[in-house]
Short mmCIF file of C-alpha atoms in Angstrom, two decimals:
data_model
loop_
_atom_site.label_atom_id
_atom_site.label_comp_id
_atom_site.label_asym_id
_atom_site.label_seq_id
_atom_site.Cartn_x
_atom_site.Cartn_y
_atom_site.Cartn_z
CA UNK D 1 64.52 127.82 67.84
CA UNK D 2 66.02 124.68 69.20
CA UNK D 3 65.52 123.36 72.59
CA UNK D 4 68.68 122.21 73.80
CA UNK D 5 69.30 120.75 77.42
CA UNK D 6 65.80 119.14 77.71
CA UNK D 7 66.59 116.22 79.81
CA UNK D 8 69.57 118.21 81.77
CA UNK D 9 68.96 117.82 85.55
CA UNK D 10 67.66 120.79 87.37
CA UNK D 11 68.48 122.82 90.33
CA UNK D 12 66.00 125.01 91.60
CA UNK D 13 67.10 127.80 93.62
CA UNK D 14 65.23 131.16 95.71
CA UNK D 15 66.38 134.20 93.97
CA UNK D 16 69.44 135.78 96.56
CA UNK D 17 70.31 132.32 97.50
CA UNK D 18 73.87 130.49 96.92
CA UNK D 19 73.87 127.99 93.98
CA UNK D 20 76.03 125.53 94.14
CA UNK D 21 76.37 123.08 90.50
CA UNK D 22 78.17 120.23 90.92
CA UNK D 23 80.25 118.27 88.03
CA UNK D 24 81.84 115.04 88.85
CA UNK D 25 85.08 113.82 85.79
CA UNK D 26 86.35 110.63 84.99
CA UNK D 27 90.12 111.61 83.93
CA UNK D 28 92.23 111.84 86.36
CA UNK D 29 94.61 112.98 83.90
CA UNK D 30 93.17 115.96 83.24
CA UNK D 31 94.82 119.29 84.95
CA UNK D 32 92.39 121.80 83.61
CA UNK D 33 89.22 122.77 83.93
CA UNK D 34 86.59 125.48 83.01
CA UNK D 35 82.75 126.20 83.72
CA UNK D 36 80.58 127.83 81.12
CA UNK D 37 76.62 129.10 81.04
CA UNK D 38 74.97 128.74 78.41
CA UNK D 39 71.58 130.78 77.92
CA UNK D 40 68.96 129.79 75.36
CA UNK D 41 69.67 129.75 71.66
CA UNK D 42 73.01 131.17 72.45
CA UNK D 43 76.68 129.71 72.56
CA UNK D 44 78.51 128.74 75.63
CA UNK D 45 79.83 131.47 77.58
CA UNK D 46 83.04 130.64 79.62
CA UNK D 47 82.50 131.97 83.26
CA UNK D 48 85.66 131.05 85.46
CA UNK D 49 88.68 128.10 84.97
CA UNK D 50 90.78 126.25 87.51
CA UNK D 51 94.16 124.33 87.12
CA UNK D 52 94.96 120.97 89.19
CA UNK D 53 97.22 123.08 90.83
CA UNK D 54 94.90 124.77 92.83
CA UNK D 55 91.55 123.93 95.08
CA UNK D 56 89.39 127.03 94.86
CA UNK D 57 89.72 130.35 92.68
CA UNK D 58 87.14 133.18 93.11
CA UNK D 59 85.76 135.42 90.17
CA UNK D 60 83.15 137.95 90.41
CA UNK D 61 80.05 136.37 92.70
CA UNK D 62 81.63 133.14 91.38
CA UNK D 63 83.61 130.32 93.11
CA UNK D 64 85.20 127.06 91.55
CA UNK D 65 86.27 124.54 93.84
CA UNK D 66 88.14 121.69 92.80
CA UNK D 67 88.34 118.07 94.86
CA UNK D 68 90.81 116.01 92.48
CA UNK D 69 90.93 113.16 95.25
CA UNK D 70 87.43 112.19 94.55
CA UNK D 71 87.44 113.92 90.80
CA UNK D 72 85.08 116.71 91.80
CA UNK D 73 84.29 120.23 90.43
CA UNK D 74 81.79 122.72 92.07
CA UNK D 75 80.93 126.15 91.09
CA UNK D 76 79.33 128.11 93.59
CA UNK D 77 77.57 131.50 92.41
CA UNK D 78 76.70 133.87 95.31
CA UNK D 79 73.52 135.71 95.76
CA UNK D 80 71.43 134.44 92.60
CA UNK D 81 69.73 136.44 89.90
CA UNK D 82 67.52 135.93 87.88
CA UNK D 83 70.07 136.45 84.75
CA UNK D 84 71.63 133.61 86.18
CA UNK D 85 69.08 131.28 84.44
CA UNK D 86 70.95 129.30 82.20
CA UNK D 87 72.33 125.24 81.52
CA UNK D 88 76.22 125.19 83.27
CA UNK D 89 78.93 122.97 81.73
CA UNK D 90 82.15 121.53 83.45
CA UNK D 91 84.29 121.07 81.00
CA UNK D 92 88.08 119.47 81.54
CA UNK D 93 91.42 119.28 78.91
CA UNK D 94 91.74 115.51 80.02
CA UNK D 95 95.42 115.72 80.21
CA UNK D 96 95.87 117.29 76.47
CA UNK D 97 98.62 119.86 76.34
CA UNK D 98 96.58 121.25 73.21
CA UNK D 99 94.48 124.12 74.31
CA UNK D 100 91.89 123.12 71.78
CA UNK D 101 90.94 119.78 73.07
CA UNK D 102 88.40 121.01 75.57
CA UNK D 103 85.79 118.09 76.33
CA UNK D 104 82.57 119.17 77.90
CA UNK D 105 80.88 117.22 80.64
CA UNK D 106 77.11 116.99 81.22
CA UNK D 107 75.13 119.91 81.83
CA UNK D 108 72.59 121.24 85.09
CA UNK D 109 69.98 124.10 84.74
CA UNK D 110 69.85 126.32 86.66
CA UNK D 111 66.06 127.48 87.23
CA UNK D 112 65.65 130.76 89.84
CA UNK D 113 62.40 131.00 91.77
CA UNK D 114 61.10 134.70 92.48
CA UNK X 1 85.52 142.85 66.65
CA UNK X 2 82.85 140.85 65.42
CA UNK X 3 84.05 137.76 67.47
CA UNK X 4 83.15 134.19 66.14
CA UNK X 5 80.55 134.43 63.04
CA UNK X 6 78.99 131.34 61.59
CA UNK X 7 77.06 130.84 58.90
CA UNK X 8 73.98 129.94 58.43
CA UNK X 9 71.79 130.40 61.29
CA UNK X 10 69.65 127.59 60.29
CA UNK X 11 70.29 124.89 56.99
CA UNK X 12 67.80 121.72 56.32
CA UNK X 13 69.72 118.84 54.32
CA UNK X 14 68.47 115.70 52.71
CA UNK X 15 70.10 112.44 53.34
CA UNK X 16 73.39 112.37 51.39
CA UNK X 17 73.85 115.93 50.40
CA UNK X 18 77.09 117.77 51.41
CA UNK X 19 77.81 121.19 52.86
CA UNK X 20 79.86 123.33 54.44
CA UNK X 21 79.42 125.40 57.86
CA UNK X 22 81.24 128.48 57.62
CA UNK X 23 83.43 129.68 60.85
CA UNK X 24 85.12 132.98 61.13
CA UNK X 25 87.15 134.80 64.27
CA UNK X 26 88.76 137.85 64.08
CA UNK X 27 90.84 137.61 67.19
CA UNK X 28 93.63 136.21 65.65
CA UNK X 29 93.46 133.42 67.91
CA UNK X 30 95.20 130.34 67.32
CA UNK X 31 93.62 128.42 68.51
CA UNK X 32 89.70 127.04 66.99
CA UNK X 33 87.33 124.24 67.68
CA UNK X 34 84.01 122.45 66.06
CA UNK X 35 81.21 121.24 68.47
CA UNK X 36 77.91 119.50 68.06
CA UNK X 37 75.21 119.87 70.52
CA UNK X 38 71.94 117.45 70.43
CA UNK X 39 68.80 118.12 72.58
CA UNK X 40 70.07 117.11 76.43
CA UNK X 41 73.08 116.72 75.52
CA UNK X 42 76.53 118.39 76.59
CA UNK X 43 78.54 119.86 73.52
CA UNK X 44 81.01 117.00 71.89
CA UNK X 45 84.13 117.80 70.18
CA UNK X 46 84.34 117.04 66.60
CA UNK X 47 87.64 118.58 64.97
CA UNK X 48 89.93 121.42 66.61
CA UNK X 49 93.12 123.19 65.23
CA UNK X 50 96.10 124.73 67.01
CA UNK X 51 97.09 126.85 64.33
CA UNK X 52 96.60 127.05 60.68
CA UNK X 53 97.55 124.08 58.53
CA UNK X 54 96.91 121.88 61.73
CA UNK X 55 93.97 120.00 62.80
CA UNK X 56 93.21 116.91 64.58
CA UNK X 57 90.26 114.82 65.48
CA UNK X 58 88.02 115.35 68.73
CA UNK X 59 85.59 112.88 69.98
CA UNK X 60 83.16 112.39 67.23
CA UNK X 61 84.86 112.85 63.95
CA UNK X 62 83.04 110.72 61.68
CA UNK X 63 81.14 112.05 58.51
CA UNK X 64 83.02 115.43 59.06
CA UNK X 65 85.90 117.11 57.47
CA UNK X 66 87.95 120.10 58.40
CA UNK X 67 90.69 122.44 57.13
CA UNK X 68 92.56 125.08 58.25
CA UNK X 69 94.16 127.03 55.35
CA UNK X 70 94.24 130.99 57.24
CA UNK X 71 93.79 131.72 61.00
CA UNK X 72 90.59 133.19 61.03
CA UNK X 73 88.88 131.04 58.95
CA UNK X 74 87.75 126.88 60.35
CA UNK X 75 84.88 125.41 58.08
CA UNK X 76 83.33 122.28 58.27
CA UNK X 77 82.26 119.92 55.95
CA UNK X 78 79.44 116.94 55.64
CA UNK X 79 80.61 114.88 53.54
CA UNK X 80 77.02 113.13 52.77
CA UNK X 81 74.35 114.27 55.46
CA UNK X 82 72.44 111.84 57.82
CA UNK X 83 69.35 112.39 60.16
CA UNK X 84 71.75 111.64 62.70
CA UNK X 85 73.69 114.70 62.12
CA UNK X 86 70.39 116.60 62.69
CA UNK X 87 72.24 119.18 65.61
CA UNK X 88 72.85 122.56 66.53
CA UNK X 89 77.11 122.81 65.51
CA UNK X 90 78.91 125.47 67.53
CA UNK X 91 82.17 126.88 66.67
CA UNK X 92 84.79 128.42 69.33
CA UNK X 93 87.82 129.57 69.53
CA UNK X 94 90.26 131.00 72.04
CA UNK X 95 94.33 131.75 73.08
CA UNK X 96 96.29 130.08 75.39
CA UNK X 97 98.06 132.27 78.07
CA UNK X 98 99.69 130.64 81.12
CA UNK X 99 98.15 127.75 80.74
CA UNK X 100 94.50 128.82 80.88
CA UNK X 101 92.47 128.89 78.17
CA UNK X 102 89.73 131.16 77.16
CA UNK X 103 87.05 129.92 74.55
CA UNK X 104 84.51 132.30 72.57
CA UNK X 105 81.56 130.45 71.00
CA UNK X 106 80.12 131.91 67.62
CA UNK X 107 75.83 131.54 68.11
CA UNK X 108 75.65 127.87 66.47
CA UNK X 109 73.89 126.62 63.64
CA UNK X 110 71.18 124.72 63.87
CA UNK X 111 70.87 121.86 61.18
CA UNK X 112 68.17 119.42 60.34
CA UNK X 113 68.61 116.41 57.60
CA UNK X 114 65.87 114.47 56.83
#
Protein backbone atom coordinates (compact mmCIF):
# COMPACT_ATOMS: atom_id res chain seq x y z
CA UNK A 1 0.00 0.00 0.00
CA UNK A 2 0.85 3.64 0.20
CA UNK A 3 3.33 5.14 2.44
CA UNK A 4 1.94 8.14 3.79
CA UNK A 5 3.73 10.45 6.45
CA UNK A 6 7.30 9.74 5.14
CA UNK A 7 8.92 12.96 5.89
CA UNK A 8 6.59 13.56 9.19
CA UNK A 9 8.93 14.36 12.15
CA UNK A 10 9.41 11.68 14.68
CA UNK A 11 9.19 11.23 18.33
CA UNK A 12 10.70 8.35 19.76
CA UNK A 13 9.49 7.25 22.99
CA UNK A 14 10.37 4.00 25.78
CA UNK A 15 7.35 1.90 25.87
CA UNK A 16 5.42 3.01 29.56
CA UNK A 17 6.71 6.44 29.10
CA UNK A 18 4.51 9.81 28.70
CA UNK A 19 4.32 11.11 25.07
CA UNK A 20 3.81 14.33 24.68
CA UNK A 21 3.02 15.63 20.56
CA UNK A 22 3.10 19.01 20.14
CA UNK A 23 1.07 21.10 17.31
CA UNK A 24 1.65 24.74 17.03
CA UNK A 25 -1.68 26.89 14.66
CA UNK A 26 -1.59 29.96 12.91
CA UNK A 27 -5.42 31.14 13.35
CA UNK A 28 -6.08 32.73 16.08
CA UNK A 29 -9.53 32.66 15.03
CA UNK A 30 -10.04 29.34 15.39
CA UNK A 31 -12.05 28.08 18.71
CA UNK A 32 -11.89 24.40 18.03
CA UNK A 33 -9.72 21.88 17.93
CA UNK A 34 -9.31 18.02 17.65
CA UNK A 35 -6.33 15.38 17.62
CA UNK A 36 -6.54 12.27 15.52
CA UNK A 37 -4.08 8.96 15.02
CA UNK A 38 -3.81 7.70 12.16
CA UNK A 39 -2.31 4.02 11.78
CA UNK A 40 -0.97 2.71 8.47
CA UNK A 41 -3.16 2.33 5.42
CA UNK A 42 -6.03 3.33 7.56
CA UNK A 43 -8.17 6.63 7.94
CA UNK A 44 -7.79 9.14 10.64
CA UNK A 45 -9.16 8.19 13.84
CA UNK A 46 -10.37 11.16 16.05
CA UNK A 47 -8.93 10.62 19.65
CA UNK A 48 -9.99 13.67 21.94
CA UNK A 49 -11.23 17.62 21.00
CA UNK A 50 -10.89 20.85 22.92
CA UNK A 51 -12.83 24.23 22.60
CA UNK A 52 -11.02 27.78 23.15
CA UNK A 53 -12.99 27.81 26.05
CA UNK A 54 -11.05 25.59 27.93
CA UNK A 55 -7.08 24.80 28.68
CA UNK A 56 -6.89 21.07 29.29
CA UNK A 57 -9.60 18.17 28.91
CA UNK A 58 -8.68 14.56 29.86
CA UNK A 59 -9.92 11.35 27.93
CA UNK A 60 -8.92 7.90 28.59
CA UNK A 61 -4.79 7.85 29.11
CA UNK A 62 -5.16 11.00 26.97
CA UNK A 63 -4.66 14.75 27.74
CA UNK A 64 -5.13 17.88 25.38
CA UNK A 65 -3.81 20.98 26.55
CA UNK A 66 -4.45 24.07 24.88
CA UNK A 67 -2.07 27.48 25.17
CA UNK A 68 -4.11 29.99 22.83
CA UNK A 69 -1.71 32.92 24.03
CA UNK A 70 1.13 31.48 22.14
CA UNK A 71 -1.32 29.30 19.63
CA UNK A 72 -0.29 25.98 21.11
CA UNK A 73 -1.87 22.45 21.25
CA UNK A 74 -0.31 19.41 23.12
CA UNK A 75 -1.61 16.00 23.53
CA UNK A 76 -0.14 14.10 26.14
CA UNK A 77 -0.82 10.16 26.14
CA UNK A 78 0.09 8.44 29.46
CA UNK A 79 1.92 5.26 29.86
CA UNK A 80 2.71 4.33 26.04
CA UNK A 81 1.93 1.18 24.14
CA UNK A 82 2.97 -0.14 21.62
CA UNK A 83 -0.63 0.23 19.77
CA UNK A 84 0.06 3.68 20.17
CA UNK A 85 2.31 3.64 17.02
CA UNK A 86 0.75 5.77 14.69
CA UNK A 87 1.19 9.60 12.70
CA UNK A 88 -1.02 12.29 15.17
CA UNK A 89 -2.81 15.26 13.55
CA UNK A 90 -3.90 18.64 15.22
CA UNK A 91 -6.44 19.70 13.43
CA UNK A 92 -8.42 23.26 14.16
CA UNK A 93 -12.10 24.77 12.63
CA UNK A 94 -10.16 28.16 12.04
CA UNK A 95 -13.03 30.16 13.22
CA UNK A 96 -15.74 28.37 10.76
CA UNK A 97 -19.09 27.92 12.44
CA UNK A 98 -19.52 24.95 9.82
CA UNK A 99 -18.69 21.72 11.49
CA UNK A 100 -17.36 20.45 8.21
CA UNK A 101 -14.56 22.79 7.66
CA UNK A 102 -12.02 20.91 9.72
CA UNK A 103 -8.35 21.86 8.47
CA UNK A 104 -5.64 19.49 9.49
CA UNK A 105 -2.24 20.65 10.61
CA UNK A 106 1.05 18.77 10.07
CA UNK A 107 1.55 15.47 11.36
CA UNK A 108 4.38 13.68 14.13
CA UNK A 109 4.96 9.85 14.41
CA UNK A 110 4.92 8.46 17.00
CA UNK A 111 7.60 5.48 17.05
CA UNK A 112 7.61 3.25 20.62
CA UNK A 113 10.87 1.61 21.59
CA UNK A 114 10.55 -1.88 23.47
CA UNK B 1 -23.54 0.16 10.68
CA UNK B 2 -21.12 -0.10 8.09
CA UNK B 3 -19.76 3.47 8.83
CA UNK B 4 -18.05 5.45 5.91
CA UNK B 5 -17.53 3.06 2.68
CA UNK B 6 -15.58 4.25 -0.30
CA UNK B 7 -15.06 2.93 -3.33
CA UNK B 8 -12.48 1.74 -4.90
CA UNK B 9 -9.71 0.75 -2.76
CA UNK B 10 -7.24 1.48 -5.38
CA UNK B 11 -8.00 3.23 -9.24
CA UNK B 12 -4.94 4.12 -11.80
CA UNK B 13 -6.04 7.06 -14.30
CA UNK B 14 -4.38 8.42 -17.36
CA UNK B 15 -3.90 12.06 -17.82
CA UNK B 16 -7.29 13.60 -18.72
CA UNK B 17 -9.68 10.86 -17.93
CA UNK B 18 -12.57 11.51 -15.45
CA UNK B 19 -14.01 9.58 -12.54
CA UNK B 20 -15.86 9.44 -9.73
CA UNK B 21 -14.91 8.32 -5.99
CA UNK B 22 -17.82 6.92 -4.41
CA UNK B 23 -18.61 7.96 -0.55
CA UNK B 24 -21.27 6.43 1.54
CA UNK B 25 -22.27 6.87 5.56
CA UNK B 26 -24.96 5.37 7.11
CA UNK B 27 -25.08 7.47 10.22
CA UNK B 28 -27.30 9.83 8.97
CA UNK B 29 -24.92 12.43 9.69
CA UNK B 30 -25.15 15.72 8.28
CA UNK B 31 -22.54 16.57 8.09
CA UNK B 32 -19.56 15.04 5.21
CA UNK B 33 -16.16 16.01 4.01
CA UNK B 34 -13.50 15.13 1.00
CA UNK B 35 -9.71 14.99 1.87
CA UNK B 36 -6.56 14.34 -0.06
CA UNK B 37 -3.54 13.03 1.56
CA UNK B 38 0.04 13.02 -0.38
CA UNK B 39 3.14 11.15 1.00
CA UNK B 40 4.32 13.53 4.21
CA UNK B 41 1.75 15.37 4.01
CA UNK B 42 -1.20 16.31 6.51
CA UNK B 43 -4.78 15.64 4.99
CA UNK B 44 -6.14 18.95 2.95
CA UNK B 45 -9.67 19.75 2.59
CA UNK B 46 -11.09 19.68 -0.78
CA UNK B 47 -15.07 20.02 -0.71
CA UNK B 48 -17.38 19.49 2.50
CA UNK B 49 -21.27 19.65 2.87
CA UNK B 50 -23.47 20.57 5.83
CA UNK B 51 -26.38 18.88 4.66
CA UNK B 52 -27.72 17.63 1.46
CA UNK B 53 -28.08 20.03 -1.45
CA UNK B 54 -25.18 22.09 0.21
CA UNK B 55 -21.58 22.10 -0.41
CA UNK B 56 -18.82 24.47 -0.38
CA UNK B 57 -15.19 24.60 -1.24
CA UNK B 58 -12.24 23.61 1.26
CA UNK B 59 -8.69 24.41 0.67
CA UNK B 60 -7.81 22.77 -2.54
CA UNK B 61 -10.81 22.67 -4.75
CA UNK B 62 -9.44 22.78 -8.10
CA UNK B 63 -9.99 19.93 -10.75
CA UNK B 64 -12.71 18.50 -8.34
CA UNK B 65 -16.40 18.49 -8.28
CA UNK B 66 -18.92 17.55 -5.68
CA UNK B 67 -22.66 17.02 -5.08
CA UNK B 68 -24.79 16.29 -2.51
CA UNK B 69 -28.20 15.04 -3.78
CA UNK B 70 -29.18 12.41 -0.42
CA UNK B 71 -27.49 12.42 3.05
CA UNK B 72 -25.65 9.42 2.91
CA UNK B 73 -24.29 9.64 -0.25
CA UNK B 74 -20.93 12.55 -1.11
CA UNK B 75 -19.06 11.53 -4.42
CA UNK B 76 -16.37 13.13 -6.00
CA UNK B 77 -15.51 13.84 -9.30
CA UNK B 78 -12.13 14.48 -11.55
CA UNK B 79 -13.06 16.29 -13.97
CA UNK B 80 -9.83 15.41 -16.29
CA UNK B 81 -7.07 13.57 -14.13
CA UNK B 82 -3.45 14.89 -13.60
CA UNK B 83 -0.27 13.19 -12.11
CA UNK B 84 -0.65 15.73 -9.63
CA UNK B 85 -3.79 14.33 -8.33
CA UNK B 86 -1.82 11.06 -7.84
CA UNK B 87 -3.11 10.76 -3.74
CA UNK B 88 -4.69 8.66 -1.33
CA UNK B 89 -8.56 10.71 -1.04
CA UNK B 90 -10.25 10.12 2.30
CA UNK B 91 -13.78 10.72 2.98
CA UNK B 92 -15.32 11.63 6.60
CA UNK B 93 -18.10 12.54 8.03
CA UNK B 94 -19.51 13.39 11.43
CA UNK B 95 -22.54 15.39 13.67
CA UNK B 96 -22.28 18.35 15.44
CA UNK B 97 -23.44 18.26 19.15
CA UNK B 98 -22.61 21.15 21.50
CA UNK B 99 -20.30 22.45 19.54
CA UNK B 100 -17.88 19.52 19.21
CA UNK B 101 -17.55 17.68 16.39
CA UNK B 102 -16.89 14.09 15.80
CA UNK B 103 -15.42 12.92 12.34
CA UNK B 104 -15.40 9.15 11.02
CA UNK B 105 -12.99 8.53 8.12
CA UNK B 106 -14.02 5.80 5.46
CA UNK B 107 -10.32 3.71 4.66
CA UNK B 108 -9.27 6.11 1.60
CA UNK B 109 -8.60 5.45 -1.82
CA UNK B 110 -5.54 5.41 -3.12
CA UNK B 111 -5.22 6.88 -6.76
CA UNK B 112 -2.41 7.03 -9.22
CA UNK B 113 -2.63 9.04 -12.78
CA UNK B 114 0.03 8.79 -14.97
Amino acid sequence: GESVGLHLPTLSVQEGDNSIINCAYSNSASDYFIWYKQESGKGPQFIIDIRSNMDKRQGQRVTVLLNKTVKHLSLQIAATQPGDSAVYFCAENGGYSSASKIIFGSGTRLSIRP
Amino acid sequence: NAGVTQTPKFQVLKTGQSMTLQCAQDMNHEYMSWYRQDPGMGLRLIHYSVGAGITDQGEVPNGYNVSRSTTEDFPLRLLSAAPSQTSVYFCASSYSTSGRHEQFFGPGTRLTVL
